[in-house]
């Protein structure tokens, strides 16, 4: 069972695939983040942690959970949330989230199976593009560093 995991699930080598428990409302939709007004400040804390969707303080009430991944993948199985049990334990970390975790693990196994190791020269290319753009910038011609209509993804990758 997966207990006491407040941060996302991670696997070495798959940084873009951070997993977590996702929630579904009674109509099957996935709610957006929950916002917390902490007073008179101009910023709001937001969260997508499953235990915040308990229906209190006008928050949406989730009826089930599933695995979710930062890449956009969502698990297909639904695991009912027993809010009485969550409240009784008074600790969301004590609630069993092994179902969503197991689905996310299977998703990562599938991703790993389809992954292809790139040749070293291809791995080095984004860094080389970044270095060249930096040199252009330092040479005093920032206009030459702007992305062209055909190359925004190259520019974004090099400037990451």
Tab-separated table of N, CA and C in Angstrom:
chain	number	residue	atom	x	y	z
A	1	UNK	N	0.833	-1.181	0.000
A	1	UNK	CA	0.000	0.000	0.000
A	1	UNK	C	0.879	1.247	0.000
A	2	UNK	N	0.363	2.316	-0.588
A	2	UNK	CA	1.104	3.572	-0.658
A	2	UNK	C	0.506	4.512	0.377
A	3	UNK	N	1.282	4.830	1.376
A	3	UNK	CA	0.843	5.733	2.431
A	3	UNK	C	1.880	6.832	2.614
A	4	UNK	N	1.444	7.972	3.102
A	4	UNK	CA	2.356	9.029	3.513
A	4	UNK	C	3.121	9.704	2.393
A	5	UNK	N	2.573	9.702	1.166
A	5	UNK	CA	3.255	10.345	0.056
A	5	UNK	C	2.522	11.640	-0.282
A	6	UNK	N	3.060	12.760	0.168
A	6	UNK	CA	2.428	14.055	-0.092
A	6	UNK	C	2.907	14.668	-1.398
A	7	UNK	N	4.096	14.314	-1.828
A	7	UNK	CA	4.602	14.826	-3.086
A	7	UNK	C	4.284	13.822	-4.175
A	8	UNK	N	4.542	14.226	-5.416
A	8	UNK	CA	4.265	13.338	-6.526
A	8	UNK	C	5.166	12.118	-6.538
A	9	UNK	N	4.743	11.124	-7.292
A	9	UNK	CA	5.533	9.909	-7.443
A	9	UNK	C	6.541	10.144	-8.554
A	10	UNK	N	7.756	9.683	-8.335
A	10	UNK	CA	8.822	9.896	-9.313
A	10	UNK	C	9.583	8.598	-9.567
A	11	UNK	N	10.126	8.504	-10.780
A	11	UNK	CA	11.006	7.390	-11.122
A	11	UNK	C	12.221	7.963	-11.839
A	12	UNK	N	13.379	7.517	-11.436
A	12	UNK	CA	14.646	7.966	-12.027
A	12	UNK	C	14.615	7.812	-13.540
A	13	UNK	N	14.996	8.867	-14.248
A	13	UNK	CA	15.043	8.843	-15.692
A	13	UNK	C	13.749	9.243	-16.377
A	14	UNK	N	12.699	9.449	-15.610
A	14	UNK	CA	11.398	9.804	-16.177
A	14	UNK	C	10.857	11.063	-15.497
A	15	UNK	N	11.685	12.115	-15.497
A	15	UNK	CA	11.341	13.338	-14.771
A	15	UNK	C	10.079	14.001	-15.301
A	16	UNK	N	9.772	13.837	-16.576
A	16	UNK	CA	8.570	14.458	-17.136
A	16	UNK	C	7.322	13.618	-16.883
A	17	UNK	N	7.450	12.577	-16.097
A	17	UNK	CA	6.317	11.687	-15.809
A	17	UNK	C	6.028	11.603	-14.313
A	18	UNK	N	6.018	12.744	-13.637
A	18	UNK	CA	5.680	12.729	-12.208
A	18	UNK	C	4.211	12.362	-12.060
A	19	UNK	N	3.949	11.414	-11.184
A	19	UNK	CA	2.584	10.940	-10.984
A	19	UNK	C	1.997	11.422	-9.676
A	20	UNK	N	0.683	11.324	-9.575
A	20	UNK	CA	-0.031	11.713	-8.364
A	20	UNK	C	-1.433	11.128	-8.420
A	21	UNK	N	-2.143	11.273	-7.319
A	21	UNK	CA	-3.544	10.864	-7.282
A	21	UNK	C	-4.366	11.966	-7.932
A	22	UNK	N	-5.148	11.595	-8.909
A	22	UNK	CA	-6.094	12.516	-9.521
A	22	UNK	C	-7.487	12.210	-8.998
A	23	UNK	N	-8.386	13.172	-9.078
A	23	UNK	CA	-9.746	12.953	-8.588
A	23	UNK	C	-10.765	13.194	-9.693
A	24	UNK	N	-11.926	12.584	-9.497
A	24	UNK	CA	-13.053	12.771	-10.401
A	24	UNK	C	-14.276	13.174	-9.592
A	25	UNK	N	-15.078	14.051	-10.171
A	25	UNK	CA	-16.335	14.446	-9.545
A	25	UNK	C	-17.416	13.437	-9.918
A	26	UNK	N	-18.587	13.579	-9.327
A	26	UNK	CA	-19.682	12.629	-9.567
A	26	UNK	C	-20.050	12.537	-11.046
A	27	UNK	N	-19.912	13.626	-11.792
A	27	UNK	CA	-20.258	13.615	-13.212
A	27	UNK	C	-19.133	13.057	-14.097
A	28	UNK	N	-18.014	12.628	-13.470
A	28	UNK	CA	-16.908	12.044	-14.205
A	28	UNK	C	-15.870	13.054	-14.667
A	29	UNK	N	-16.085	14.333	-14.383
A	29	UNK	CA	-15.124	15.348	-14.808
A	29	UNK	C	-13.984	15.483	-13.805
A	30	UNK	N	-12.872	16.006	-14.288
A	30	UNK	CA	-11.700	16.239	-13.450
A	30	UNK	C	-11.679	17.726	-13.089
A	31	UNK	N	-11.755	18.055	-11.811
A	31	UNK	CA	-11.807	19.469	-11.436
A	31	UNK	C	-10.457	20.158	-11.599
A	32	UNK	N	-10.505	21.464	-11.726
A	32	UNK	CA	-9.284	22.267	-11.761
A	32	UNK	C	-8.719	22.396	-10.362
A	33	UNK	N	-7.653	23.178	-10.218
A	33	UNK	CA	-7.030	23.340	-8.896
A	33	UNK	C	-7.971	24.014	-7.897
A	34	UNK	N	-7.748	23.714	-6.632
A	34	UNK	CA	-8.464	24.365	-5.538
A	34	UNK	C	-7.625	25.565	-5.111
A	35	UNK	N	-8.267	26.716	-4.910
A	35	UNK	CA	-7.560	27.928	-4.496
A	35	UNK	C	-7.889	28.243	-3.054
A	36	UNK	N	-6.889	28.742	-2.330
A	36	UNK	CA	-7.052	29.096	-0.926
A	36	UNK	C	-6.751	30.577	-0.753
A	37	UNK	N	-7.733	31.307	-0.246
A	37	UNK	CA	-7.540	32.718	0.061
A	37	UNK	C	-7.027	32.799	1.487
A	38	UNK	N	-5.783	33.164	1.640
A	38	UNK	CA	-5.164	33.184	2.964
A	38	UNK	C	-5.263	34.536	3.650
A	39	UNK	N	-6.085	35.422	3.125
A	39	UNK	CA	-6.252	36.712	3.788
A	39	UNK	C	-6.159	37.856	2.817
A	40	UNK	N	-5.479	38.893	3.232
A	40	UNK	CA	-5.484	40.136	2.465
A	40	UNK	C	-4.379	40.217	1.420
A	41	UNK	N	-3.677	39.157	1.181
A	41	UNK	CA	-2.603	39.183	0.197
A	41	UNK	C	-3.128	39.168	-1.230
A	42	UNK	N	-2.250	39.421	-2.166
A	42	UNK	CA	-2.644	39.446	-3.573
A	42	UNK	C	-2.427	38.102	-4.263
A	43	UNK	N	-1.879	37.150	-3.555
A	43	UNK	CA	-1.657	35.843	-4.151
A	43	UNK	C	-2.506	34.786	-3.448
A	44	UNK	N	-2.780	33.729	-4.164
A	44	UNK	CA	-3.579	32.633	-3.643
A	44	UNK	C	-2.783	31.345	-3.770
A	45	UNK	N	-2.865	30.520	-2.734
A	45	UNK	CA	-2.263	29.190	-2.803
A	45	UNK	C	-3.211	28.318	-3.600
A	46	UNK	N	-2.668	27.446	-4.438
A	46	UNK	CA	-3.509	26.499	-5.171
A	46	UNK	C	-2.976	25.099	-4.988
A	47	UNK	N	-3.865	24.132	-5.123
A	47	UNK	CA	-3.478	22.749	-4.916
A	47	UNK	C	-4.336	21.833	-5.780
A	48	UNK	N	-3.720	20.722	-6.183
A	48	UNK	CA	-4.467	19.648	-6.836
A	48	UNK	C	-4.358	18.365	-6.017
A	49	UNK	N	-3.959	18.485	-4.767
A	49	UNK	CA	-3.861	17.312	-3.887
A	49	UNK	C	-5.253	16.751	-3.647
A	50	UNK	N	-5.382	15.460	-3.751
A	50	UNK	CA	-6.693	14.820	-3.747
A	50	UNK	C	-7.509	15.135	-2.504
A	51	UNK	N	-6.883	15.237	-1.336
A	51	UNK	CA	-7.626	15.415	-0.089
A	51	UNK	C	-8.269	16.793	0.039
A	52	UNK	N	-7.915	17.730	-0.831
A	52	UNK	CA	-8.553	19.051	-0.779
A	52	UNK	C	-9.910	19.068	-1.466
A	53	UNK	N	-10.250	18.023	-2.182
A	53	UNK	CA	-11.528	17.953	-2.897
A	53	UNK	C	-12.578	17.231	-2.049
A	54	UNK	N	-12.714	17.662	-0.805
A	54	UNK	CA	-13.614	16.992	0.138
A	54	UNK	C	-14.979	17.652	0.258
A	55	UNK	N	-15.232	18.692	-0.518
A	55	UNK	CA	-16.529	19.356	-0.500
A	55	UNK	C	-16.677	20.427	0.563
A	56	UNK	N	-15.690	20.617	1.417
A	56	UNK	CA	-15.794	21.652	2.440
A	56	UNK	C	-15.379	23.014	1.877
A	57	UNK	N	-15.836	24.059	2.501
A	57	UNK	CA	-15.494	25.436	2.119
A	57	UNK	C	-15.749	25.710	0.638
A	58	UNK	N	-16.851	25.190	0.125
A	58	UNK	CA	-17.276	25.366	-1.268
A	58	UNK	C	-16.301	24.765	-2.284
A	59	UNK	N	-15.480	23.832	-1.839
A	59	UNK	CA	-14.598	23.114	-2.764
A	59	UNK	C	-15.393	22.004	-3.435
A	60	UNK	N	-14.991	21.578	-4.637
A	60	UNK	CA	-15.676	20.446	-5.272
A	60	UNK	C	-15.506	19.179	-4.436
A	61	UNK	N	-16.506	18.319	-4.488
A	61	UNK	CA	-16.450	17.049	-3.757
A	61	UNK	C	-16.125	15.919	-4.725
A	62	UNK	N	-14.940	15.363	-4.585
A	62	UNK	CA	-14.535	14.236	-5.426
A	62	UNK	C	-15.212	12.964	-4.931
A	63	UNK	N	-15.591	12.120	-5.864
A	63	UNK	CA	-16.210	10.843	-5.492
A	63	UNK	C	-15.262	9.667	-5.708
A	64	UNK	N	-14.272	9.879	-6.571
A	64	UNK	CA	-13.326	8.789	-6.828
A	64	UNK	C	-11.959	9.360	-7.189
A	65	UNK	N	-10.978	8.469	-7.128
A	65	UNK	CA	-9.607	8.843	-7.474
A	65	UNK	C	-9.112	7.931	-8.573
A	66	UNK	N	-8.042	8.375	-9.229
A	66	UNK	CA	-7.374	7.588	-10.260
A	66	UNK	C	-5.938	8.086	-10.367
A	67	UNK	N	-5.094	7.333	-11.038
A	67	UNK	CA	-3.725	7.776	-11.253
A	67	UNK	C	-3.682	8.863	-12.309
A	68	UNK	N	-2.732	9.782	-12.166
A	68	UNK	CA	-2.527	10.799	-13.198
A	68	UNK	C	-1.035	11.065	-13.331
A	69	UNK	N	-0.652	11.540	-14.492
A	69	UNK	CA	0.758	11.771	-14.792
A	69	UNK	C	0.921	13.164	-15.386
A	70	UNK	N	2.080	13.768	-15.155
A	70	UNK	CA	2.365	15.101	-15.671
A	70	UNK	C	2.332	15.143	-17.198
A	71	UNK	N	2.512	14.007	-17.857
A	71	UNK	CA	2.505	13.968	-19.319
A	71	UNK	C	1.091	14.059	-19.891
A	72	UNK	N	0.076	13.988	-19.035
A	72	UNK	CA	-1.305	14.056	-19.487
A	72	UNK	C	-2.053	12.736	-19.384
A	73	UNK	N	-1.332	11.658	-19.147
A	73	UNK	CA	-1.966	10.343	-19.004
A	73	UNK	C	-2.878	10.346	-17.777
A	74	UNK	N	-4.009	9.649	-17.881
A	74	UNK	CA	-4.933	9.443	-16.761
A	74	UNK	C	-5.279	7.969	-16.691
A	75	UNK	N	-5.327	7.443	-15.485
A	75	UNK	CA	-5.702	6.051	-15.290
A	75	UNK	C	-7.145	5.817	-15.681
A	76	UNK	N	-7.457	4.592	-16.053
A	76	UNK	CA	-8.822	4.276	-16.472
A	76	UNK	C	-9.681	3.755	-15.331
A	77	UNK	N	-9.074	3.177	-14.318
A	77	UNK	CA	-9.842	2.649	-13.188
A	77	UNK	C	-10.189	3.771	-12.217
A	78	UNK	N	-11.347	3.622	-11.593
A	78	UNK	CA	-11.774	4.582	-10.577
A	78	UNK	C	-11.767	3.884	-9.226
A	79	UNK	N	-11.274	4.595	-8.229
A	79	UNK	CA	-11.214	4.067	-6.874
A	79	UNK	C	-12.037	4.987	-5.987
A	80	UNK	N	-13.156	4.480	-5.443
A	80	UNK	CA	-14.033	5.336	-4.631
A	80	UNK	C	-13.293	5.921	-3.430
A	81	UNK	N	-13.647	7.146	-3.094
A	81	UNK	CA	-13.077	7.803	-1.916
A	81	UNK	C	-14.115	7.734	-0.797
A	82	UNK	N	-13.741	7.150	0.313
A	82	UNK	CA	-14.595	7.079	1.496
A	82	UNK	C	-14.229	8.250	2.405
A	83	UNK	N	-14.927	9.378	2.224
A	83	UNK	CA	-14.587	10.588	2.978
A	83	UNK	C	-14.794	10.404	4.477
A	84	UNK	N	-15.733	9.549	4.868
A	84	UNK	CA	-15.914	9.268	6.299
A	84	UNK	C	-14.643	8.667	6.889
A	85	UNK	N	-14.041	7.734	6.147
A	85	UNK	CA	-12.798	7.104	6.608
A	85	UNK	C	-11.659	8.128	6.652
A	86	UNK	N	-11.583	8.978	5.636
A	86	UNK	CA	-10.538	10.005	5.613
A	86	UNK	C	-10.687	10.920	6.826
A	87	UNK	N	-11.921	11.354	7.097
A	87	UNK	CA	-12.166	12.243	8.244
A	87	UNK	C	-11.936	11.525	9.572
A	88	UNK	N	-12.324	10.250	9.622
A	88	UNK	CA	-12.164	9.453	10.845
A	88	UNK	C	-10.685	9.316	11.212
A	89	UNK	N	-9.853	9.054	10.210
A	89	UNK	CA	-8.415	8.921	10.453
A	89	UNK	C	-7.760	10.272	10.695
A	90	UNK	N	-8.408	11.340	10.218
A	90	UNK	CA	-7.897	12.700	10.375
A	90	UNK	C	-6.483	12.837	9.815
A	91	UNK	N	-6.174	12.016	8.798
A	91	UNK	CA	-4.854	12.064	8.189
A	91	UNK	C	-4.953	11.498	6.773
A	92	UNK	N	-4.950	12.366	5.758
A	92	UNK	CA	-5.064	11.845	4.398
A	92	UNK	C	-3.921	10.905	4.012
A	93	UNK	N	-2.774	11.048	4.671
A	93	UNK	CA	-1.660	10.153	4.375
A	93	UNK	C	-1.954	8.714	4.785
A	94	UNK	N	-2.913	8.525	5.674
A	94	UNK	CA	-3.257	7.185	6.136
A	94	UNK	C	-4.201	6.468	5.167
A	95	UNK	N	-4.727	7.197	4.184
A	95	UNK	CA	-5.672	6.604	3.237
A	95	UNK	C	-4.913	5.849	2.145
A	96	UNK	N	-5.414	4.704	1.781
A	96	UNK	CA	-4.763	3.842	0.799
A	96	UNK	C	-4.925	4.408	-0.618
A	97	UNK	N	-3.818	4.767	-1.237
A	97	UNK	CA	-3.828	5.249	-2.624
A	97	UNK	C	-3.040	4.297	-3.535
A	98	UNK	N	-2.952	3.048	-3.131
A	98	UNK	CA	-2.148	2.088	-3.900
A	98	UNK	C	-2.740	1.794	-5.277
A	99	UNK	N	-4.054	1.882	-5.429
A	99	UNK	CA	-4.658	1.631	-6.744
A	99	UNK	C	-4.165	2.615	-7.793
A	100	UNK	N	-4.317	3.927	-7.553
A	100	UNK	CA	-3.799	4.893	-8.517
A	100	UNK	C	-2.290	4.767	-8.734
A	101	UNK	N	-1.556	4.502	-7.664
A	101	UNK	CA	-0.105	4.360	-7.777
A	101	UNK	C	0.265	3.177	-8.674
A	102	UNK	N	-0.409	2.051	-8.498
A	102	UNK	CA	-0.132	0.859	-9.304
A	102	UNK	C	-0.403	1.127	-10.782
A	103	UNK	N	-1.492	1.852	-11.063
A	103	UNK	CA	-1.790	2.195	-12.455
A	103	UNK	C	-0.709	3.102	-13.047
A	104	UNK	N	-0.250	4.087	-12.255
A	104	UNK	CA	0.802	4.987	-12.723
A	104	UNK	C	2.089	4.211	-12.979
A	105	UNK	N	2.421	3.284	-12.097
A	105	UNK	CA	3.604	2.437	-12.286
A	105	UNK	C	3.501	1.657	-13.604
A	106	UNK	N	2.324	1.113	-13.901
A	106	UNK	CA	2.127	0.375	-15.158
A	106	UNK	C	2.295	1.312	-16.352
A	107	UNK	N	1.798	2.547	-16.224
A	107	UNK	CA	1.978	3.546	-17.277
A	107	UNK	C	3.466	3.783	-17.523
A	108	UNK	N	4.247	3.942	-16.443
A	108	UNK	CA	5.682	4.174	-16.601
A	108	UNK	C	6.389	2.963	-17.190
A	109	UNK	N	5.952	1.779	-16.818
A	109	UNK	CA	6.531	0.573	-17.421
A	109	UNK	C	6.310	0.580	-18.931
A	110	UNK	N	5.108	0.995	-19.350
A	110	UNK	CA	4.781	1.081	-20.772
A	110	UNK	C	5.646	2.144	-21.454
A	111	UNK	N	5.810	3.305	-20.813
A	111	UNK	CA	6.664	4.363	-21.366
A	111	UNK	C	8.099	3.861	-21.502
A	112	UNK	N	8.601	3.188	-20.471
A	112	UNK	CA	9.977	2.681	-20.496
A	112	UNK	C	10.164	1.651	-21.615
A	113	UNK	N	9.161	0.842	-21.834
A	113	UNK	CA	9.234	-0.181	-22.881
A	113	UNK	C	9.321	0.450	-24.265
A	114	UNK	N	8.664	1.602	-24.452
A	114	UNK	CA	8.656	2.265	-25.751
A	114	UNK	C	9.791	3.273	-25.915
A	115	UNK	N	10.531	3.556	-24.855
A	115	UNK	CA	11.603	4.560	-24.909
A	115	UNK	C	12.749	4.080	-25.796
A	116	UNK	N	13.351	5.026	-26.480
A	116	UNK	CA	14.476	4.745	-27.364
A	116	UNK	C	15.662	5.574	-26.886
A	117	UNK	N	16.810	4.946	-26.784
A	117	UNK	CA	18.022	5.669	-26.404
A	117	UNK	C	18.535	6.439	-27.616
A	118	UNK	N	18.717	7.744	-27.436
A	118	UNK	CA	19.199	8.578	-28.529
A	118	UNK	C	20.721	8.489	-28.641
A	119	UNK	N	21.237	8.584	-29.867
A	119	UNK	CA	22.687	8.643	-30.024
A	119	UNK	C	23.237	9.898	-29.331
A	120	UNK	N	24.465	9.811	-28.848
A	120	UNK	CA	25.090	10.907	-28.092
A	120	UNK	C	25.060	12.224	-28.850
A	121	UNK	N	25.313	12.178	-30.180
A	121	UNK	CA	25.354	13.428	-30.936
A	121	UNK	C	23.992	14.118	-30.956
A	122	UNK	N	22.898	13.352	-30.938
A	122	UNK	CA	21.566	13.952	-30.883
A	122	UNK	C	21.271	14.519	-29.494
A	123	UNK	N	21.728	13.840	-28.471
A	123	UNK	CA	21.526	14.323	-27.103
A	123	UNK	C	22.213	15.670	-26.913
A	124	UNK	N	23.350	15.866	-27.560
A	124	UNK	CA	24.133	17.092	-27.404
A	124	UNK	C	23.571	18.264	-28.206
A	125	UNK	N	22.748	18.021	-29.214
A	125	UNK	CA	22.287	19.095	-30.099
A	125	UNK	C	21.557	20.244	-29.388
A	126	UNK	N	20.584	20.007	-28.500
A	126	UNK	CA	19.916	21.147	-27.858
A	126	UNK	C	20.893	22.061	-27.112
A	127	UNK	N	21.883	21.480	-26.466
A	127	UNK	CA	22.883	22.290	-25.772
A	127	UNK	C	23.711	23.116	-26.740
A	128	UNK	N	24.034	22.538	-27.894
A	128	UNK	CA	24.804	23.267	-28.900
A	128	UNK	C	23.996	24.425	-29.475
A	129	UNK	N	22.712	24.193	-29.710
A	129	UNK	CA	21.840	25.269	-30.196
A	129	UNK	C	21.770	26.378	-29.156
A	130	UNK	N	21.624	25.992	-27.906
A	130	UNK	CA	21.569	26.986	-26.823
A	130	UNK	C	22.854	27.816	-26.772
A	131	UNK	N	24.013	27.152	-26.865
A	131	UNK	CA	25.297	27.864	-26.855
A	131	UNK	C	25.391	28.840	-28.019
A	132	UNK	N	24.962	28.421	-29.205
A	132	UNK	CA	25.029	29.292	-30.383
A	132	UNK	C	24.108	30.496	-30.219
A	133	UNK	N	22.908	30.277	-29.697
A	133	UNK	CA	21.986	31.394	-29.453
A	133	UNK	C	22.570	32.359	-28.422
A	134	UNK	N	23.212	31.818	-27.400
A	134	UNK	CA	23.853	32.674	-26.389
A	134	UNK	C	24.948	33.527	-27.025
A	135	UNK	N	25.746	32.928	-27.931
A	135	UNK	CA	26.807	33.692	-28.598
A	135	UNK	C	26.217	34.808	-29.452
A	136	UNK	N	25.117	34.486	-30.177
A	136	UNK	CA	24.456	35.519	-30.980
A	136	UNK	C	23.969	36.662	-30.097
A	137	UNK	N	23.413	36.308	-28.971
A	137	UNK	CA	22.897	37.314	-28.040
A	137	UNK	C	24.036	38.199	-27.538
A	138	UNK	N	25.139	37.579	-27.164
A	138	UNK	CA	26.283	38.331	-26.655
A	138	UNK	C	26.938	39.190	-27.734
A	139	UNK	N	26.805	38.787	-28.996
A	139	UNK	CA	27.362	39.575	-30.098
A	139	UNK	C	26.542	40.834	-30.351
A	140	UNK	N	25.451	40.980	-29.619
A	140	UNK	CA	24.673	42.215	-29.697
A	140	UNK	C	23.577	42.231	-30.736
A	141	UNK	N	23.109	41.081	-31.156
A	141	UNK	CA	22.019	41.048	-32.122
A	141	UNK	C	20.883	40.172	-31.608
A	142	UNK	N	20.152	40.660	-30.592
A	142	UNK	CA	19.072	39.843	-30.025
A	142	UNK	C	17.975	39.509	-31.022
A	143	UNK	N	17.815	40.317	-32.080
A	143	UNK	CA	16.777	40.034	-33.069
A	143	UNK	C	17.030	38.707	-33.768
A	144	UNK	N	18.305	38.346	-33.924
A	144	UNK	CA	18.626	37.077	-34.583
A	144	UNK	C	18.317	35.882	-33.698
A	145	UNK	N	18.017	36.110	-32.422
A	145	UNK	CA	17.737	35.016	-31.491
A	145	UNK	C	16.251	34.752	-31.330
A	146	UNK	N	15.424	35.557	-31.975
A	146	UNK	CA	13.978	35.336	-31.855
A	146	UNK	C	13.577	34.131	-32.690
A	147	UNK	N	12.557	33.390	-32.219
A	147	UNK	CA	12.139	32.222	-32.998
A	147	UNK	C	11.472	32.649	-34.302
A	148	UNK	N	11.692	31.897	-35.332
A	148	UNK	CA	11.017	32.136	-36.600
A	148	UNK	C	9.772	31.266	-36.615
A	149	UNK	N	8.825	31.566	-37.488
A	149	UNK	CA	7.577	30.776	-37.494
A	149	UNK	C	7.796	29.272	-37.617
A	150	UNK	N	8.839	28.856	-38.283
A	150	UNK	CA	9.071	27.426	-38.474
A	150	UNK	C	9.860	26.770	-37.341
A	151	UNK	N	10.376	27.561	-36.397
A	151	UNK	CA	11.289	27.007	-35.406
A	151	UNK	C	10.945	27.286	-33.941
A	152	UNK	N	9.699	27.526	-33.579
A	152	UNK	CA	9.451	27.861	-32.154
A	152	UNK	C	9.785	26.725	-31.208
A	153	UNK	N	9.604	25.481	-31.633
A	153	UNK	CA	9.914	24.362	-30.743
A	153	UNK	C	11.408	24.211	-30.542
A	154	UNK	N	12.194	24.459	-31.589
A	154	UNK	CA	13.651	24.402	-31.460
A	154	UNK	C	14.103	25.487	-30.500
A	155	UNK	N	13.566	26.683	-30.663
A	155	UNK	CA	13.928	27.793	-29.791
A	155	UNK	C	13.538	27.487	-28.349
A	156	UNK	N	12.339	26.971	-28.143
A	156	UNK	CA	11.882	26.649	-26.781
A	156	UNK	C	12.765	25.577	-26.139
A	157	UNK	N	13.140	24.575	-26.919
A	157	UNK	CA	13.993	23.509	-26.375
A	157	UNK	C	15.375	24.032	-26.038
A	158	UNK	N	15.903	24.898	-26.872
A	158	UNK	CA	17.236	25.417	-26.646
A	158	UNK	C	17.270	26.406	-25.487
A	159	UNK	N	16.162	27.081	-25.250
A	159	UNK	CA	16.126	28.102	-24.194
A	159	UNK	C	15.580	27.569	-22.885
A	160	UNK	N	15.336	26.287	-22.807
A	160	UNK	CA	14.799	25.705	-21.563
A	160	UNK	C	15.855	25.631	-20.500
